[in-house]
JSON list of C-alpha atoms in Angstrom, two decimals:
[
{"chain": "A", "resi": 11, "resn": "GLU", "atom": "CA", "xyz": [73.42, 56.41, 74.15]},
{"chain": "A", "resi": 12, "resn": "GLY", "atom": "CA", "xyz": [72.65, 57.58, 70.61]},
{"chain": "A", "resi": 13, "resn": "ASN", "atom": "CA", "xyz": [71.18, 54.22, 69.60]},
{"chain": "A", "resi": 14, "resn": "ARG", "atom": "CA", "xyz": [69.02, 53.97, 72.70]},
{"chain": "A", "resi": 15, "resn": "LEU", "atom": "CA", "xyz": [67.80, 57.56, 72.39]},
{"chain": "A", "resi": 16, "resn": "ALA", "atom": "CA", "xyz": [67.04, 57.13, 68.68]},
{"chain": "A", "resi": 17, "resn": "ALA", "atom": "CA", "xyz": [65.14, 53.91, 69.40]},
{"chain": "A", "resi": 18, "resn": "ALA", "atom": "CA", "xyz": [63.13, 55.57, 72.16]},
{"chain": "A", "resi": 19, "resn": "LEU", "atom": "CA", "xyz": [62.38, 58.57, 69.97]},
{"chain": "A", "resi": 20, "resn": "VAL", "atom": "CA", "xyz": [61.12, 56.47, 67.04]},
{"chain": "A", "resi": 21, "resn": "ALA", "atom": "CA", "xyz": [59.08, 54.20, 69.32]},
{"chain": "A", "resi": 22, "resn": "GLN", "atom": "CA", "xyz": [57.42, 57.18, 71.00]},
{"chain": "A", "resi": 23, "resn": "LEU", "atom": "CA", "xyz": [56.77, 59.00, 67.73]},
{"chain": "A", "resi": 24, "resn": "ALA", "atom": "CA", "xyz": [55.34, 55.88, 66.11]},
{"chain": "A", "resi": 25, "resn": "GLU", "atom": "CA", "xyz": [53.05, 55.29, 69.08]},
{"chain": "A", "resi": 26, "resn": "ARG", "atom": "CA", "xyz": [51.79, 58.89, 68.93]},
{"chain": "A", "resi": 27, "resn": "GLU", "atom": "CA", "xyz": [51.15, 58.54, 65.19]},
{"chain": "A", "resi": 28, "resn": "ASN", "atom": "CA", "xyz": [49.48, 55.10, 65.57]},
{"chain": "A", "resi": 29, "resn": "VAL", "atom": "CA", "xyz": [52.14, 53.43, 63.45]},
{"chain": "A", "resi": 30, "resn": "ARG", "atom": "CA", "xyz": [53.24, 49.98, 64.55]},
{"chain": "A", "resi": 31, "resn": "VAL", "atom": "CA", "xyz": [57.01, 49.48, 64.57]},
{"chain": "A", "resi": 32, "resn": "LEU", "atom": "CA", "xyz": [59.29, 46.68, 65.75]},
{"chain": "A", "resi": 33, "resn": "LEU", "atom": "CA", "xyz": [62.82, 47.38, 66.89]},
{"chain": "A", "resi": 34, "resn": "ILE", "atom": "CA", "xyz": [64.97, 44.74, 65.18]},
{"chain": "A", "resi": 35, "resn": "LYS", "atom": "CA", "xyz": [68.57, 43.61, 65.00]},
{"chain": "A", "resi": 36, "resn": "GLY", "atom": "CA", "xyz": [71.11, 45.34, 67.32]},
{"chain": "A", "resi": 37, "resn": "LEU", "atom": "CA", "xyz": [69.19, 46.51, 70.39]},
{"chain": "A", "resi": 38, "resn": "SER", "atom": "CA", "xyz": [66.64, 43.72, 70.04]},
{"chain": "A", "resi": 39, "resn": "LEU", "atom": "CA", "xyz": [69.39, 41.09, 70.02]},
{"chain": "A", "resi": 40, "resn": "GLU", "atom": "CA", "xyz": [71.04, 42.82, 72.97]},
{"chain": "A", "resi": 41, "resn": "TYR", "atom": "CA", "xyz": [67.76, 42.77, 74.92]},
{"chain": "A", "resi": 42, "resn": "HIS", "atom": "CA", "xyz": [67.46, 39.02, 74.38]},
{"chain": "A", "resi": 43, "resn": "GLY", "atom": "CA", "xyz": [71.08, 38.48, 75.48]},
{"chain": "A", "resi": 44, "resn": "LEU", "atom": "CA", "xyz": [72.07, 37.33, 72.00]},
{"chain": "A", "resi": 45, "resn": "ARG", "atom": "CA", "xyz": [74.58, 40.08, 71.28]},
{"chain": "A", "resi": 46, "resn": "THR", "atom": "CA", "xyz": [76.85, 41.72, 73.80]},
{"chain": "A", "resi": 47, "resn": "GLY", "atom": "CA", "xyz": [79.95, 43.85, 73.66]},
{"chain": "A", "resi": 48, "resn": "ARG", "atom": "CA", "xyz": [79.22, 45.37, 70.28]},
{"chain": "A", "resi": 49, "resn": "GLU", "atom": "CA", "xyz": [77.54, 48.68, 69.59]},
{"chain": "A", "resi": 50, "resn": "SER", "atom": "CA", "xyz": [75.70, 48.99, 66.28]},
{"chain": "A", "resi": 51, "resn": "ALA", "atom": "CA", "xyz": [76.21, 51.97, 64.00]},
{"chain": "A", "resi": 52, "resn": "ASP", "atom": "CA", "xyz": [72.47, 52.24, 63.42]},
{"chain": "A", "resi": 53, "resn": "VAL", "atom": "CA", "xyz": [69.05, 51.50, 64.82]},
{"chain": "A", "resi": 54, "resn": "ASP", "atom": "CA", "xyz": [66.72, 49.32, 62.76]},
{"chain": "A", "resi": 55, "resn": "PHE", "atom": "CA", "xyz": [62.94, 49.30, 62.80]},
{"chain": "A", "resi": 56, "resn": "LEU", "atom": "CA", "xyz": [60.54, 47.20, 60.79]},
{"chain": "A", "resi": 57, "resn": "VAL", "atom": "CA", "xyz": [57.64, 49.52, 60.03]},
{"chain": "A", "resi": 58, "resn": "GLU", "atom": "CA", "xyz": [54.03, 48.47, 59.57]},
{"chain": "A", "resi": 59, "resn": "PRO", "atom": "CA", "xyz": [53.35, 47.95, 55.85]},
{"chain": "A", "resi": 60, "resn": "GLY", "atom": "CA", "xyz": [52.19, 51.11, 54.12]},
{"chain": "A", "resi": 61, "resn": "GLN", "atom": "CA", "xyz": [53.23, 53.39, 56.98]},
{"chain": "A", "resi": 62, "resn": "LEU", "atom": "CA", "xyz": [56.88, 54.05, 56.12]},
{"chain": "A", "resi": 63, "resn": "PRO", "atom": "CA", "xyz": [56.25, 57.31, 54.19]},
{"chain": "A", "resi": 64, "resn": "ALA", "atom": "CA", "xyz": [54.19, 58.79, 57.04]},
{"chain": "A", "resi": 65, "resn": "LEU", "atom": "CA", "xyz": [56.81, 57.90, 59.65]},
{"chain": "A", "resi": 66, "resn": "ILE", "atom": "CA", "xyz": [59.63, 59.29, 57.52]},
{"chain": "A", "resi": 67, "resn": "ALA", "atom": "CA", "xyz": [57.67, 62.53, 56.97]},
{"chain": "A", "resi": 68, "resn": "LYS", "atom": "CA", "xyz": [57.34, 62.98, 60.75]},
{"chain": "A", "resi": 69, "resn": "LEU", "atom": "CA", "xyz": [61.05, 62.31, 61.32]},
{"chain": "A", "resi": 70, "resn": "LEU", "atom": "CA", "xyz": [61.99, 64.77, 58.56]},
{"chain": "A", "resi": 71, "resn": "HIS", "atom": "CA", "xyz": [59.78, 67.33, 60.32]},
{"chain": "A", "resi": 72, "resn": "TRP", "atom": "CA", "xyz": [61.85, 66.73, 63.49]},
{"chain": "A", "resi": 73, "resn": "GLY", "atom": "CA", "xyz": [65.16, 67.43, 61.70]},
{"chain": "A", "resi": 74, "resn": "TRP", "atom": "CA", "xyz": [66.16, 63.98, 60.51]},
{"chain": "A", "resi": 75, "resn": "GLN", "atom": "CA", "xyz": [67.49, 63.83, 56.96]},
{"chain": "A", "resi": 76, "resn": "GLU", "atom": "CA", "xyz": [67.59, 61.08, 54.39]},
{"chain": "A", "resi": 77, "resn": "ARG", "atom": "CA", "xyz": [71.11, 59.76, 53.89]},
{"chain": "A", "resi": 78, "resn": "PRO", "atom": "CA", "xyz": [72.34, 60.74, 50.42]},
{"chain": "A", "resi": 79, "resn": "THR", "atom": "CA", "xyz": [72.42, 57.73, 48.10]},
{"chain": "A", "resi": 80, "resn": "THR", "atom": "CA", "xyz": [73.64, 56.85, 44.65]},
{"chain": "A", "resi": 81, "resn": "LEU", "atom": "CA", "xyz": [71.29, 56.07, 41.77]},
{"chain": "A", "resi": 82, "resn": "LEU", "atom": "CA", "xyz": [72.40, 52.43, 41.95]},
{"chain": "A", "resi": 83, "resn": "SER", "atom": "CA", "xyz": [71.58, 52.25, 45.66]},
{"chain": "A", "resi": 84, "resn": "GLN", "atom": "CA", "xyz": [68.17, 53.83, 45.09]},
{"chain": "A", "resi": 85, "resn": "ARG", "atom": "CA", "xyz": [67.35, 51.17, 42.48]},
{"chain": "A", "resi": 86, "resn": "PHE", "atom": "CA", "xyz": [68.48, 48.16, 44.49]},
{"chain": "A", "resi": 87, "resn": "THR", "atom": "CA", "xyz": [67.89, 49.09, 48.14]},
{"chain": "A", "resi": 88, "resn": "THR", "atom": "CA", "xyz": [64.11, 49.18, 48.13]},
{"chain": "A", "resi": 89, "resn": "HIS", "atom": "CA", "xyz": [63.47, 47.41, 51.43]},
{"chain": "A", "resi": 90, "resn": "SER", "atom": "CA", "xyz": [64.63, 50.26, 53.70]},
{"chain": "A", "resi": 91, "resn": "ARG", "atom": "CA", "xyz": [65.45, 53.94, 53.93]},
{"chain": "A", "resi": 92, "resn": "THR", "atom": "CA", "xyz": [68.21, 55.44, 56.03]},
{"chain": "A", "resi": 93, "resn": "LEU", "atom": "CA", "xyz": [67.89, 58.69, 57.97]},
{"chain": "A", "resi": 94, "resn": "LEU", "atom": "CA", "xyz": [70.45, 60.60, 59.95]},
{"chain": "A", "resi": 95, "resn": "GLN", "atom": "CA", "xyz": [70.38, 63.45, 62.42]},
{"chain": "A", "resi": 96, "resn": "PRO", "atom": "CA", "xyz": [73.28, 65.90, 62.06]},
{"chain": "A", "resi": 97, "resn": "GLY", "atom": "CA", "xyz": [75.49, 65.61, 65.12]},
{"chain": "A", "resi": 98, "resn": "TRP", "atom": "CA", "xyz": [74.19, 62.17, 66.13]},
{"chain": "A", "resi": 99, "resn": "PRO", "atom": "CA", "xyz": [76.60, 59.22, 65.98]},
{"chain": "A", "resi": 100, "resn": "ASN", "atom": "CA", "xyz": [74.14, 56.80, 64.39]},
{"chain": "A", "resi": 101, "resn": "ASP", "atom": "CA", "xyz": [71.64, 56.28, 61.58]},
{"chain": "A", "resi": 102, "resn": "LEU", "atom": "CA", "xyz": [68.07, 55.08, 61.52]},
{"chain": "A", "resi": 103, "resn": "ASP", "atom": "CA", "xyz": [67.30, 52.24, 59.13]},
{"chain": "A", "resi": 104, "resn": "LEU", "atom": "CA", "xyz": [63.56, 52.06, 58.60]},
{"chain": "A", "resi": 105, "resn": "HIS", "atom": "CA", "xyz": [62.51, 48.86, 56.87]},
{"chain": "A", "resi": 106, "resn": "ALA", "atom": "CA", "xyz": [59.35, 48.52, 54.81]},
{"chain": "A", "resi": 107, "resn": "GLU", "atom": "CA", "xyz": [60.19, 44.81, 54.65]},
{"chain": "A", "resi": 108, "resn": "PHE", "atom": "CA", "xyz": [63.03, 42.54, 55.65]},
{"chain": "A", "resi": 109, "resn": "PRO", "atom": "CA", "xyz": [64.83, 40.59, 52.91]},
{"chain": "A", "resi": 110, "resn": "GLY", "atom": "CA", "xyz": [64.39, 36.85, 53.31]},
{"chain": "A", "resi": 111, "resn": "LEU", "atom": "CA", "xyz": [61.02, 36.93, 55.08]},
{"chain": "A", "resi": 112, "resn": "LEU", "atom": "CA", "xyz": [59.32, 35.30, 52.11]},
{"chain": "A", "resi": 113, "resn": "ALA", "atom": "CA", "xyz": [55.72, 35.36, 53.31]},
{"chain": "A", "resi": 114, "resn": "GLY", "atom": "CA", "xyz": [55.37, 38.93, 52.03]},
{"chain": "A", "resi": 115, "resn": "SER", "atom": "CA", "xyz": [55.80, 42.12, 54.00]},
{"chain": "A", "resi": 116, "resn": "ALA", "atom": "CA", "xyz": [52.24, 42.26, 55.40]},
{"chain": "A", "resi": 117, "resn": "VAL", "atom": "CA", "xyz": [52.10, 38.62, 56.55]},
{"chain": "A", "resi": 118, "resn": "ALA", "atom": "CA", "xyz": [55.66, 38.68, 57.92]},
{"chain": "A", "resi": 119, "resn": "PHE", "atom": "CA", "xyz": [54.99, 41.88, 59.88]},
{"chain": "A", "resi": 120, "resn": "GLU", "atom": "CA", "xyz": [51.75, 40.53, 61.36]},
{"chain": "A", "resi": 121, "resn": "VAL", "atom": "CA", "xyz": [53.44, 37.30, 62.49]},
{"chain": "A", "resi": 122, "resn": "LEU", "atom": "CA", "xyz": [56.29, 39.22, 64.13]},
{"chain": "A", "resi": 123, "resn": "TRP", "atom": "CA", "xyz": [53.83, 41.73, 65.65]},
{"chain": "A", "resi": 124, "resn": "ARG", "atom": "CA", "xyz": [51.56, 39.01, 67.04]},
{"chain": "A", "resi": 125, "resn": "ASP", "atom": "CA", "xyz": [54.40, 37.47, 69.05]},
{"chain": "A", "resi": 126, "resn": "ARG", "atom": "CA", "xyz": [56.16, 40.66, 70.09]},
{"chain": "A", "resi": 127, "resn": "VAL", "atom": "CA", "xyz": [57.79, 41.48, 73.43]},
{"chain": "A", "resi": 128, "resn": "ARG", "atom": "CA", "xyz": [57.79, 44.83, 75.20]},
{"chain": "A", "resi": 129, "resn": "ALA", "atom": "CA", "xyz": [61.27, 46.10, 76.05]},
{"chain": "A", "resi": 130, "resn": "SER", "atom": "CA", "xyz": [62.27, 49.27, 77.84]},
{"chain": "A", "resi": 131, "resn": "ILE", "atom": "CA", "xyz": [64.87, 51.20, 75.87]},
{"chain": "A", "resi": 132, "resn": "ALA", "atom": "CA", "xyz": [66.05, 54.50, 77.40]},
{"chain": "A", "resi": 133, "resn": "GLY", "atom": "CA", "xyz": [62.94, 54.44, 79.58]},
{"chain": "A", "resi": 134, "resn": "GLN", "atom": "CA", "xyz": [60.60, 54.16, 76.58]},
{"chain": "A", "resi": 135, "resn": "PRO", "atom": "CA", "xyz": [58.51, 51.07, 75.83]},
{"chain": "A", "resi": 136, "resn": "CYS", "atom": "CA", "xyz": [59.63, 49.55, 72.51]},
{"chain": "A", "resi": 137, "resn": "TRP", "atom": "CA", "xyz": [58.15, 46.53, 70.79]},
{"chain": "A", "resi": 138, "resn": "ILE", "atom": "CA", "xyz": [60.62, 43.90, 69.61]},
{"chain": "A", "resi": 139, "resn": "PRO", "atom": "CA", "xyz": [60.18, 40.44, 68.08]},
{"chain": "A", "resi": 140, "resn": "LYS", "atom": "CA", "xyz": [60.27, 37.60, 70.57]},
{"chain": "A", "resi": 141, "resn": "ARG", "atom": "CA", "xyz": [63.60, 35.82, 71.03]},
{"chain": "A", "resi": 142, "resn": "ASP", "atom": "CA", "xyz": [63.25, 33.11, 68.37]},
{"chain": "A", "resi": 143, "resn": "ALA", "atom": "CA", "xyz": [61.88, 35.57, 65.80]},
{"chain": "A", "resi": 144, "resn": "SER", "atom": "CA", "xyz": [64.79, 37.91, 66.58]},
{"chain": "A", "resi": 145, "resn": "MET", "atom": "CA", "xyz": [67.10, 34.99, 65.86]},
{"chain": "A", "resi": 146, "resn": "VAL", "atom": "CA", "xyz": [65.44, 34.51, 62.45]},
{"chain": "A", "resi": 147, "resn": "VAL", "atom": "CA", "xyz": [65.96, 38.18, 61.57]},
{"chain": "A", "resi": 148, "resn": "TRP", "atom": "CA", "xyz": [69.57, 37.91, 62.79]},
{"chain": "A", "resi": 149, "resn": "ALA", "atom": "CA", "xyz": [70.14, 34.81, 60.67]},
{"chain": "A", "resi": 150, "resn": "LEU", "atom": "CA", "xyz": [68.73, 36.45, 57.55]},
{"chain": "A", "resi": 151, "resn": "HIS", "atom": "CA", "xyz": [70.89, 39.51, 58.15]},
{"chain": "A", "resi": 152, "resn": "SER", "atom": "CA", "xyz": [73.99, 37.38, 58.76]},
{"chain": "A", "resi": 153, "resn": "LEU", "atom": "CA", "xyz": [73.48, 35.31, 55.62]},
{"chain": "A", "resi": 154, "resn": "ARG", "atom": "CA", "xyz": [73.01, 38.17, 53.17]},
{"chain": "A", "resi": 155, "resn": "GLY", "atom": "CA", "xyz": [76.69, 38.39, 52.33]},
{"chain": "A", "resi": 156, "resn": "PRO", "atom": "CA", "xyz": [79.99, 36.60, 52.82]},
{"chain": "A", "resi": 157, "resn": "VAL", "atom": "CA", "xyz": [81.20, 36.10, 56.37]},
{"chain": "A", "resi": 158, "resn": "SER", "atom": "CA", "xyz": [84.52, 37.86, 56.06]},
{"chain": "A", "resi": 159, "resn": "SER", "atom": "CA", "xyz": [85.49, 39.32, 59.41]},
{"chain": "A", "resi": 160, "resn": "ALA", "atom": "CA", "xyz": [86.31, 37.63, 62.69]},
{"chain": "A", "resi": 161, "resn": "ARG", "atom": "CA", "xyz": [83.38, 39.50, 64.28]},
{"chain": "A", "resi": 162, "resn": "GLU", "atom": "CA", "xyz": [80.95, 38.16, 61.66]},
{"chain": "A", "resi": 163, "resn": "GLN", "atom": "CA", "xyz": [82.31, 34.62, 62.11]},
{"chain": "A", "resi": 164, "resn": "LEU", "atom": "CA", "xyz": [81.89, 34.87, 65.89]},
{"chain": "A", "resi": 165, "resn": "GLU", "atom": "CA", "xyz": [78.32, 36.16, 65.51]},
{"chain": "A", "resi": 166, "resn": "LEU", "atom": "CA", "xyz": [77.44, 33.36, 63.10]},
{"chain": "A", "resi": 167, "resn": "THR", "atom": "CA", "xyz": [78.93, 30.77, 65.47]},
{"chain": "A", "resi": 168, "resn": "THR", "atom": "CA", "xyz": [76.94, 32.27, 68.37]},
{"chain": "A", "resi": 169, "resn": "LEU", "atom": "CA", "xyz": [73.77, 32.24, 66.27]},
{"chain": "A", "resi": 170, "resn": "LYS", "atom": "CA", "xyz": [74.27, 28.58, 65.30]},
{"chain": "A", "resi": 171, "resn": "SER", "atom": "CA", "xyz": [74.78, 27.67, 68.96]},
{"chain": "A", "resi": 172, "resn": "GLU", "atom": "CA", "xyz": [71.62, 29.54, 70.00]},
{"chain": "A", "resi": 173, "resn": "ILE", "atom": "CA", "xyz": [69.58, 27.84, 67.26]},
{"chain": "A", "resi": 174, "resn": "ALA", "atom": "CA", "xyz": [70.91, 24.42, 68.33]},
{"chain": "A", "resi": 175, "resn": "THR", "atom": "CA", "xyz": [70.02, 25.16, 71.96]},
{"chain": "A", "resi": 176, "resn": "LEU", "atom": "CA", "xyz": [66.51, 26.31, 70.97]},
{"chain": "A", "resi": 177, "resn": "GLY", "atom": "CA", "xyz": [66.02, 23.18, 68.87]},
{"chain": "A", "resi": 178, "resn": "ALA", "atom": "CA", "xyz": [67.13, 20.94, 71.75]},
{"chain": "A", "resi": 179, "resn": "MET", "atom": "CA", "xyz": [64.76, 22.70, 74.15]},
{"chain": "A", "resi": 180, "resn": "GLN", "atom": "CA", "xyz": [61.84, 22.28, 71.74]},
{"chain": "A", "resi": 181, "resn": "ARG", "atom": "CA", "xyz": [62.57, 18.57, 71.24]},
{"chain": "A", "resi": 182, "resn": "GLN", "atom": "CA", "xyz": [62.54, 18.05, 75.03]},
{"chain": "A", "resi": 183, "resn": "SER", "atom": "CA", "xyz": [59.14, 19.66, 75.49]}
]
């Protein structure tokens, strides 16, 4: 429930503040039927370029805290910031950009936003990338490091199968 409530909270807050956000990865993949049986430890949003500081300021006002980081992490993890709420079982990862989307953060966001889908998460409307765009984000996330666990291998196999199916469907049409 923590992930769904956090997603609903951020989506509602962003809407009130006129900040565009896209729910990505875990719950987005689940909505599209691409990931089942696995609960994420965090909720990820891609935030409209230039709006991350304003959204973080609002969440800090509501009791969220930035996750303590090391100097090394601060220098090399520039694409996102992680917040936590004491007593909640999950984190929020708020992305200013997503590594691997090479068009640049503004262009990539606009393309994903243009083709978004409205999902209901904990009774709150949340915008998510459409299915094939969610698969691209999933692929980029999956490929950022070595596939070492059985779970990661299964997810990569599932992703490859979904991409093959999508490609076959597009060739038929």
